[in-house]
CSV table of C-alpha atoms in Angstrom, one decimal:
chain,number,residue,atom,x,y,z
H,184,ALA,CA,-14.8,-24.2,5.7
H,185,ASN,CA,-17.8,-23.7,7.7
H,186,MET,CA,-16.9,-21.1,10.2
H,187,SER,CA,-19.5,-20.0,13.1
H,188,LEU,CA,-20.4,-16.3,13.2
H,189,GLY,CA,-18.0,-15.5,16.1
H,190,THR,CA,-15.2,-16.9,14.2
H,191,LYS,CA,-16.1,-14.7,11.1
H,192,LEU,CA,-16.4,-11.6,13.5
H,193,GLN,CA,-12.9,-12.4,15.0
H,194,ALA,CA,-11.2,-13.0,11.5
H,195,PHE,CA,-12.5,-9.7,10.3
H,196,TRP,CA,-11.7,-7.8,13.5
H,197,ASN,CA,-8.2,-9.1,13.4
H,198,HIS,CA,-7.6,-8.5,9.7
H,199,PRO,CA,-4.7,-6.6,8.6
H,200,ALA,CA,-7.1,-4.2,6.8
H,201,GLY,CA,-9.7,-4.6,9.5
H,202,PRO,CA,-11.4,-2.2,11.9
H,203,LYS,CA,-8.6,-1.8,14.4
H,204,THR,CA,-6.5,-0.3,11.6
H,205,ILE,CA,-6.5,3.0,9.8
H,206,HIS,CA,-6.8,0.9,6.7
H,207,PHE,CA,-10.3,0.2,7.4
H,208,TRP,CA,-11.7,3.5,8.4
H,209,ALA,CA,-9.9,5.8,5.9
H,210,PRO,CA,-11.7,4.1,3.0
H,211,THR,CA,-14.9,3.8,5.2
H,212,PHE,CA,-15.0,7.6,5.7
H,213,LYS,CA,-14.0,8.3,1.9
H,214,TRP,CA,-17.5,6.9,1.3
H,215,GLY,CA,-18.9,10.0,2.1
H,216,ILE,CA,-17.2,11.7,-0.9
H,217,SER,CA,-18.8,9.2,-3.1
H,218,LEU,CA,-22.4,9.7,-1.5
H,219,ALA,CA,-22.0,13.3,-1.8
H,220,ASN,CA,-21.1,13.1,-5.4
H,221,ILE,CA,-24.2,10.9,-6.1
H,222,ALA,CA,-26.2,13.8,-4.1
H,223,ASP,CA,-24.7,16.3,-6.4
H,224,MET,CA,-26.2,14.3,-9.6
H,225,GLN,CA,-29.4,16.3,-8.5
H,226,ARG,CA,-27.6,19.5,-9.2
H,227,PRO,CA,-27.8,21.4,-12.6
H,228,ALA,CA,-24.9,20.1,-15.0
H,229,ASP,CA,-23.6,23.8,-15.3
H,230,LYS,CA,-22.9,23.8,-11.5
H,231,ILE,CA,-20.3,20.8,-11.8
H,232,SER,CA,-16.9,21.5,-10.9
H,233,VAL,CA,-14.6,20.1,-13.7
H,234,PRO,CA,-11.4,20.4,-11.6
H,235,GLN,CA,-13.1,18.7,-8.6
H,236,GLN,CA,-14.8,15.9,-10.8
H,237,CYS,CA,-11.3,15.4,-12.6
H,238,ALA,CA,-9.9,15.0,-8.9
H,239,ILE,CA,-12.4,12.6,-7.9
H,240,THR,CA,-12.0,10.5,-11.0
H,241,ALA,CA,-8.3,10.4,-11.1
H,242,THR,CA,-8.1,9.6,-7.4
H,243,GLY,CA,-10.5,6.9,-7.9
H,244,VAL,CA,-8.6,5.3,-10.9
H,245,ILE,CA,-5.1,5.3,-9.3
H,246,TRP,CA,-6.3,4.2,-5.6
H,247,SER,CA,-8.3,1.4,-7.4
H,248,ARG,CA,-5.2,0.2,-9.0
H,249,TYR,CA,-3.2,0.7,-5.8
H,250,SER,CA,-5.4,-1.1,-3.6
H,251,THR,CA,-5.1,-4.3,-5.8
H,252,GLN,CA,-1.3,-4.2,-5.6
H,253,ILE,CA,-0.9,-4.0,-1.6
H,254,THR,CA,-0.8,-7.2,0.6
H,255,PRO,CA,-3.4,-7.9,1.7
H,256,VAL,CA,-5.6,-6.6,-1.1
H,257,ASN,CA,-8.1,-4.1,0.6
H,258,TYR,CA,-11.4,-4.7,-0.9
H,259,ASN,CA,-13.0,-1.5,1.1
H,260,LEU,CA,-10.4,0.6,-0.6
H,261,LEU,CA,-10.8,-0.9,-4.0
H,262,ALA,CA,-14.8,-0.6,-3.8
H,263,VAL,CA,-14.8,3.1,-2.6
H,264,ASN,CA,-12.3,4.2,-5.2
H,265,ALA,CA,-14.0,2.4,-8.1
H,266,PHE,CA,-17.3,4.1,-7.1
H,267,MET,CA,-15.5,7.4,-7.0
H,268,ALA,CA,-14.1,6.8,-10.5
H,269,VAL,CA,-17.4,6.0,-11.7
H,270,THR,CA,-19.5,8.6,-10.2
H,271,GLY,CA,-16.5,11.1,-11.0
H,272,SER,CA,-16.7,10.0,-14.4
H,273,TYR,CA,-20.4,10.3,-14.7
H,274,GLN,CA,-20.4,13.8,-13.6
H,275,LEU,CA,-17.8,14.9,-16.2
H,276,TYR,CA,-20.2,13.3,-18.9
H,277,ARG,CA,-22.9,15.2,-17.6
H,278,LYS,CA,-21.0,18.3,-17.8
H,279,PHE,CA,-19.6,18.0,-21.2
H,280,SER,CA,-22.6,16.4,-22.7
H,281,SER,CA,-25.0,19.4,-21.3
H,282,VAL,CA,-26.6,21.7,-23.6
H,283,PRO,CA,-26.3,25.2,-22.2
H,284,SER,CA,-29.7,26.6,-21.2
H,285,GLU,CA,-31.0,29.5,-23.5
H,286,GLU,CA,-30.8,31.9,-20.3
H,287,ALA,CA,-27.1,31.7,-20.2
H,288,ALA,CA,-26.8,32.1,-24.0
H,289,PRO,CA,-25.8,35.5,-25.0
H,290,ALA,CA,-28.4,37.5,-26.6
H,291,PRO,CA,-27.9,37.9,-30.3
H,292,ALA,CA,-26.9,41.4,-31.4
């Protein structure tokens, strides 16, 4: 099972989910959503969009499962969607566990 680098690259190139197919490029570009979600962790929790993060989390969970049921298993698709589910869940946790600042609270009458 000792394959040369050229043989490994050729196997990767010709894989059914390799770079010659949309099955490689779609999840590869989807990493941009996950990276943007990481960047958004610097934003205040009150700026987090609940519908957006629910969509990101649900997409991650659904497509993670799907990626394990197709043949061949698409590990790039699995990884990006698992990451989306985790980052979306964390953002929702931040949103719902944050305490509103005193500025945002209404003044007592």
